[in-house]
Coordinates of C-alpha atoms in Angstrom, one line a residue:
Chain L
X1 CA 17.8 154.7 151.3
X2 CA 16.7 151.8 149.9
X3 CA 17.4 151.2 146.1
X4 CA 14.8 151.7 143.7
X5 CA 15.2 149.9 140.8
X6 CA 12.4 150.1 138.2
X7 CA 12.2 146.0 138.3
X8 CA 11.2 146.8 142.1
X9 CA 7.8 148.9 141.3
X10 CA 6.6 147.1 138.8
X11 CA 8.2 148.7 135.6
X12 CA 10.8 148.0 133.2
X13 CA 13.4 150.5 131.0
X14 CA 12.7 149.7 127.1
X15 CA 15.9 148.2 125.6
X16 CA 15.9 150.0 122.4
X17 CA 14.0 153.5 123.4
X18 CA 15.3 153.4 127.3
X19 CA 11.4 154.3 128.0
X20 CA 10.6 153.4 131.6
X21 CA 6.6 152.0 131.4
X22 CA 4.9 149.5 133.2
X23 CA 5.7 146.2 132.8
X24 CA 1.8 144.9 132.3
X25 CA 1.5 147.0 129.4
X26 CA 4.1 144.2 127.0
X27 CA 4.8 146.3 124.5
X28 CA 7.0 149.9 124.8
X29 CA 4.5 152.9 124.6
X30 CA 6.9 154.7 122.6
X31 CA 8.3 152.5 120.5
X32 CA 6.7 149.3 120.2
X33 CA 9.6 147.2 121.4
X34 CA 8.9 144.3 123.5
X35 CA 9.1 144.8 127.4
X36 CA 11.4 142.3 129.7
X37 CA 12.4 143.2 133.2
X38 CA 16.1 141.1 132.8
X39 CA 16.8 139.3 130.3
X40 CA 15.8 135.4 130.4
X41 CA 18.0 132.9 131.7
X42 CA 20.9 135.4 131.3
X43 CA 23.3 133.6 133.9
X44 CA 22.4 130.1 131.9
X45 CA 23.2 132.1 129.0
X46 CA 26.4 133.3 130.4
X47 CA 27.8 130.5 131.0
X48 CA 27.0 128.4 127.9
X49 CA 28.4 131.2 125.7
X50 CA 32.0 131.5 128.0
X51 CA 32.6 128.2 127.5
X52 CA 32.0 127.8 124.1
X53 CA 34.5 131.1 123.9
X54 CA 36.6 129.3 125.8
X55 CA 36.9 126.3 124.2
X56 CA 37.3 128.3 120.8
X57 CA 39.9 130.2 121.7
X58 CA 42.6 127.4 122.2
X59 CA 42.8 126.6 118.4
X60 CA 41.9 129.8 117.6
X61 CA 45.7 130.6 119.4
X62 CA 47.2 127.0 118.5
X63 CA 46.7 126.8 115.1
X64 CA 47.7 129.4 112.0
X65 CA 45.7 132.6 111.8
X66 CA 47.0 133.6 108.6
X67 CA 49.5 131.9 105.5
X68 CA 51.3 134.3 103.5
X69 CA 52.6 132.7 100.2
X70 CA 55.2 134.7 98.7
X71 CA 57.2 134.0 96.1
X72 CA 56.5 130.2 96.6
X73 CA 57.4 129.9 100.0
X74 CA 54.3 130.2 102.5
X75 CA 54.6 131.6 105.9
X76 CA 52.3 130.1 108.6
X77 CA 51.5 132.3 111.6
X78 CA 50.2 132.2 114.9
X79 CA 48.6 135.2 116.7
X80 CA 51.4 135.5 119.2
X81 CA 53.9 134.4 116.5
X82 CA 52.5 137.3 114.3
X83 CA 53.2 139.4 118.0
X84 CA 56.7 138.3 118.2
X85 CA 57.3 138.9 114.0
X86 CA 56.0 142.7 114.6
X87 CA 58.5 142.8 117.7
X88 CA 61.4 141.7 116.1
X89 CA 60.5 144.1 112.8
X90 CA 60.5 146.8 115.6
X91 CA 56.9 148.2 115.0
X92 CA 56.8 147.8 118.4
X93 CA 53.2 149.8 118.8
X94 CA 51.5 147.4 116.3
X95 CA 52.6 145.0 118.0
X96 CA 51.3 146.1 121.6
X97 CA 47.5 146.9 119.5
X98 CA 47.6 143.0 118.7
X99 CA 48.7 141.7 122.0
X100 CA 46.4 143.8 123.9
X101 CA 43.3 143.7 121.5
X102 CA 43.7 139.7 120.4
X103 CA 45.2 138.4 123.8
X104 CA 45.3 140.5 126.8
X105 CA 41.9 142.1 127.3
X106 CA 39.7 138.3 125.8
X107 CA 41.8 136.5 128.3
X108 CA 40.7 139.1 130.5
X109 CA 37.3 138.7 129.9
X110 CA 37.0 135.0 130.4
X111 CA 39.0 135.2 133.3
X112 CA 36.9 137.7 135.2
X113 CA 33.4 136.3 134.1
X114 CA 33.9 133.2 135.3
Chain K
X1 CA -1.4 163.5 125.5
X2 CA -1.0 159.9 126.9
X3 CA -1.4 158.5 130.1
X4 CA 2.5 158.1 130.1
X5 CA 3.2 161.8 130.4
X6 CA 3.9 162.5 134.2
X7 CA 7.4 160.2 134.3
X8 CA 8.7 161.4 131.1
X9 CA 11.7 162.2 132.8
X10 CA 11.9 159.1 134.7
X11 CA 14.7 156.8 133.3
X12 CA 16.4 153.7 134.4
X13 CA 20.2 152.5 134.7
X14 CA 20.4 150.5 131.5
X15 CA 22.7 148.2 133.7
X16 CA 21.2 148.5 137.3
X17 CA 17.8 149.1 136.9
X18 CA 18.3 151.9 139.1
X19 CA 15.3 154.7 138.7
X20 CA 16.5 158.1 138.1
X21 CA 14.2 161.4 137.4
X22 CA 16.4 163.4 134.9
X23 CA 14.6 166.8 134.9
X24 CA 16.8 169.6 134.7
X25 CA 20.5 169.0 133.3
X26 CA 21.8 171.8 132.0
X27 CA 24.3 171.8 128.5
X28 CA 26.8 169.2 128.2
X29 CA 25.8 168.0 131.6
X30 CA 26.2 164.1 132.6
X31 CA 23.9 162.3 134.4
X32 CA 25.8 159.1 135.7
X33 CA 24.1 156.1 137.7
X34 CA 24.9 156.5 141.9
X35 CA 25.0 152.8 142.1
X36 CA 27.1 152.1 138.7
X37 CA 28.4 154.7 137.2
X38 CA 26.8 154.1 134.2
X39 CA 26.4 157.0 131.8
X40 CA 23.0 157.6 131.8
X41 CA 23.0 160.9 128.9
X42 CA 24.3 164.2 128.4
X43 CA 22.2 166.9 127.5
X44 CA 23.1 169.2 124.1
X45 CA 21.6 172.4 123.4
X46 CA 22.6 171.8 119.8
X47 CA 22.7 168.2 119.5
X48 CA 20.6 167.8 116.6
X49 CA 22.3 170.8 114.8
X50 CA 25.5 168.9 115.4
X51 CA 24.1 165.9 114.1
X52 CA 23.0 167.1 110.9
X53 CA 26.2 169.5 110.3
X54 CA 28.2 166.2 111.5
X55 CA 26.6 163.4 109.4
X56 CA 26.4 165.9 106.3
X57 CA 30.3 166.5 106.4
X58 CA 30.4 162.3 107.3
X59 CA 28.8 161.8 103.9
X60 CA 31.4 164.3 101.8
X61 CA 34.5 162.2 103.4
X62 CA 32.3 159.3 103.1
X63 CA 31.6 159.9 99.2
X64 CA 35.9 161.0 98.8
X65 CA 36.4 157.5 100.3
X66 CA 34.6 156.0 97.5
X67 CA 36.0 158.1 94.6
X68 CA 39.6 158.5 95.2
X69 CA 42.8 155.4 95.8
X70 CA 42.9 154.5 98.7
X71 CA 46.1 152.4 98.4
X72 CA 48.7 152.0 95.9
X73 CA 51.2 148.6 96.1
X74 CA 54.7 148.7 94.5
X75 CA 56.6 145.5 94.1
X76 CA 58.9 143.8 91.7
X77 CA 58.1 146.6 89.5
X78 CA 54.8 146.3 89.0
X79 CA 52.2 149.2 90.5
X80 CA 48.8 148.7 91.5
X81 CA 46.0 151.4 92.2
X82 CA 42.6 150.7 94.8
X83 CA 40.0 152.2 95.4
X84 CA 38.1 151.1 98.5
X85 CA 34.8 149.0 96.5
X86 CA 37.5 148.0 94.1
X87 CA 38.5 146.5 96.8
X88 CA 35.4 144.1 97.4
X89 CA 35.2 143.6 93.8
X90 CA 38.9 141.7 94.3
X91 CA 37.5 139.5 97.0
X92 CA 34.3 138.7 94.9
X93 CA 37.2 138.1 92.4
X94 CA 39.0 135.8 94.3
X95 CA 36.1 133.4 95.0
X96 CA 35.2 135.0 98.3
X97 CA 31.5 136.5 97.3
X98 CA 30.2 135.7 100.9
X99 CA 32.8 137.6 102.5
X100 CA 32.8 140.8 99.9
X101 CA 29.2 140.7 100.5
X102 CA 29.9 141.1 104.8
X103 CA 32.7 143.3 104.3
X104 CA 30.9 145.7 101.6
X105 CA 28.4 145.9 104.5
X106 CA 29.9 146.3 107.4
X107 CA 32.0 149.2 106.3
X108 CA 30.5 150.7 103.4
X109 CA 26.7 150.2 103.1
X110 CA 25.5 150.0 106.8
X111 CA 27.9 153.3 107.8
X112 CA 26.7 154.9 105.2
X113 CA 23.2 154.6 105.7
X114 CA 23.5 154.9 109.0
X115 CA 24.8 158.5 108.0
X116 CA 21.7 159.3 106.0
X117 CA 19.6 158.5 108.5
X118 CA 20.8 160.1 111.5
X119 CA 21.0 162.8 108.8
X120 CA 17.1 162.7 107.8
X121 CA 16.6 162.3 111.4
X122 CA 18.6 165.3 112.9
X123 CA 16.6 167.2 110.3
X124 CA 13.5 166.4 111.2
X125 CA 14.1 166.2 115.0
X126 CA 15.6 170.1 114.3
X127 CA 12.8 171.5 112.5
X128 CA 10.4 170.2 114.5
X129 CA 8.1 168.1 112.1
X130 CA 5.7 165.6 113.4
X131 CA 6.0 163.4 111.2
X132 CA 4.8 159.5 111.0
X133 CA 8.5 158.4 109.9
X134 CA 11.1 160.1 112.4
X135 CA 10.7 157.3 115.1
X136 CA 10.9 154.2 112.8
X137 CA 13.7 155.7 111.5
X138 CA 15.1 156.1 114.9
X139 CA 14.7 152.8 115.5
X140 CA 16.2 151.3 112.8
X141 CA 19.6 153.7 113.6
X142 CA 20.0 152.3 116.6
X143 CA 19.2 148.6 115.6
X144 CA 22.1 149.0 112.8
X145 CA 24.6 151.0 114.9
X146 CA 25.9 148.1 116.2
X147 CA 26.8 146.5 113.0
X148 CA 29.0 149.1 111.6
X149 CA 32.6 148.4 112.1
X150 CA 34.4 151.3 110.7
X151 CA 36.8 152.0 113.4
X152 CA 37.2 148.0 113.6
X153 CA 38.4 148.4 109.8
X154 CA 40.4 150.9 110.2
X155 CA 42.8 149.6 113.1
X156 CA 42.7 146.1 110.7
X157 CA 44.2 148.4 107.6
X158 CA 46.1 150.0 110.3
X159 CA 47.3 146.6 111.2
X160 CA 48.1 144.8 108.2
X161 CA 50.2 147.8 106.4
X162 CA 52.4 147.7 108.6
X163 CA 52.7 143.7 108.2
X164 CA 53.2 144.0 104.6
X165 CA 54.9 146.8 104.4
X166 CA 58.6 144.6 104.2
X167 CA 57.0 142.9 100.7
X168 CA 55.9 145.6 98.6
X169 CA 56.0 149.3 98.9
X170 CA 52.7 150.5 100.1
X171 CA 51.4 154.0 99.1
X172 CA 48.5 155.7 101.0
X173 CA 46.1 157.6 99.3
X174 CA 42.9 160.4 99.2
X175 CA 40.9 157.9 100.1
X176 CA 42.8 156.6 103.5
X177 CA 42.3 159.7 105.0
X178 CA 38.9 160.6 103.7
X179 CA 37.8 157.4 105.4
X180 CA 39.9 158.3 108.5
X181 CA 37.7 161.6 108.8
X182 CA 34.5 159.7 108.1
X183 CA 35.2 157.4 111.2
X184 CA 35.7 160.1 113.2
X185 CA 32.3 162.3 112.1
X186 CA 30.7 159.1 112.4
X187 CA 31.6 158.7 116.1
X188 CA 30.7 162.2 116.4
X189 CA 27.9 161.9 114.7
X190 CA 26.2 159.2 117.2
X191 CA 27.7 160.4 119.8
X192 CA 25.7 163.5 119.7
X193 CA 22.4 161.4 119.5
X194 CA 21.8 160.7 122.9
X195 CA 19.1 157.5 123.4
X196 CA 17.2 159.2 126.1
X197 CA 16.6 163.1 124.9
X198 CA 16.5 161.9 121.0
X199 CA 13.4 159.1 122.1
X200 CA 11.8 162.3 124.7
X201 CA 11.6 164.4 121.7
X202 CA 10.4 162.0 119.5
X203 CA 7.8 161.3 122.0
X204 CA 7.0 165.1 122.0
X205 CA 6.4 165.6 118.3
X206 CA 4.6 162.6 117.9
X207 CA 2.2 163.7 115.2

């Protein structure tokens, strides 16, 4: 069986309202929403915004995310370094929620996209 | 009726296009994509009773969040008592009126009216009405979905007790858990308003 997409008979699923109506017709019946097939120059789009990501996240990781001032004395931290201080204070889930959310899955990400 | 009506069951993969008729699921059935395995819906006899019971008991926890502390610090002696928008008020205080004004949005003022809005919505959606409001309303739900970050907020508080916990003695109040409830009617809330039978019954009591 051949696959059929909506693109493929001439009709397009509205992006807000998920109505499926014929792509001629511009506008969404339902909802008024206006109609695209794919959206434009996606790849183009892709790739300008994953390497702008990428680019952004080496001093996002290099440099200090947060300076805590206590007492006089201020702190300077890193992501990881904040990773390592939650470690070594043994709130050792924390510290798995940061690697994973702020490290391990954007990494990810970039890694598999391009 | 409109020339539309014959494929009002007809829906497509929001990520492969793929064409679908969706006739005939039964309660809390899913319809997945073949090709994907993108979830297409799932079909609630009581969805929109759920959705007002849900967003109603959102608001109450919502409205507790507000009211009560939501965090008490102890250190060197000296105690302090917050509430959640005397928390925004501190940032405003501190200079930061661009970032109280994001923050005050994206977890107070755009959940919250998200809440009466799915609210008004379930209502109307429930009873039937055909009224000239229901869809616009609809749309505007699912434009500002996207821009609450409750759950987001609550992992950062989540986050940052426990960094600051070794400099003052944190307390946890009313309020923390209030707002823990509300994120979790909230989910439940929108996750009850499915895209494709909410938009199919708006479609049907079009006035």
């Amino acid at each position: 069986m051949s696959r059929a997409t909506a693109a493929s008979k001439g009709l397009a699923s509205c992006h807000l309202c998920q109505k499926v109506a014929s792509l001629e017709l511009n506008r969404c019946p339902r909802c008024g929403t206006v109609l695209h097939s794919r959206k434009s120059n996606s790849l183009n789009r892709t790739m300008a915004l994953l390497c702008t990501a990428t680019i952004l996240y080496i001093p996002a990781n290099i440099s200090p995310i947060m300076i805590t001032d206590q007492l006089g004395s201020s702190i300077e931290s890193t992501i990881l370094g904040g990773v390592v201080l939650l470690i070594q204070m043994d709130s050792l889930p924390v510290a798995a929620i940061i690697f994973i959310a702020s490290v391990m899955v954007p990494v990810a990400k970039l890694l598999s996209l391009f | 009726m409109s020339m539309h009506t014959h494929n009002d069951d007809q829906m497509a993969c929001p990520s492969c296009d793929q064409l679908y008729d969706m006739s005939g699921l039964g309660h809390r059935q899913q319809a997945r994509c073949g090709s994907c395995n993108h979830l297409l819906a799932i079909y609630r006899k009581h969805a929109y009773a759920h959705v007002v019971a849900f967003s109603i008991s959102g608001l109450i926890f919502f409205v507790m969040a507000c009211r009560y502390p939501f965090m008490s610090f102890k250190s060197s002696g000296m105690e302090s008592i917050m509430t959640l928008p005397q928390a925004i008020t501190q940032i405003k205080g501190e200079g930061m009126w661009d970032l109280a004004i994001l923050v005050a949005c994206f977890i107070l003022i755009i959940p919250a009216l998200v809440m009466v809005l799915t609210g008004a919505l379930g209502i109307s959606l429930l009873a039937g009405w055909r009224n000239y409001w229901a869809k616009d309303v609809a749309k505007l739900i699912f434009h500002l979905q996207v821009w609450s970050m409750v759950e987001v907020f609550f992992i950062g508080v989540l986050v940052s007790l426990f960094k600051i916990a070794h400099m003052a003695t944190v307390g946890i109040g009313i309020a923390f858990w209030s707002y823990a409830a509300f994120a979790i009617f909230f989910t439940l809330t929108l996750s009850n308003l499915d895209t494709f039978y909410t938009w199919k019954r708006l479609e049907e009591l079009e006035p």
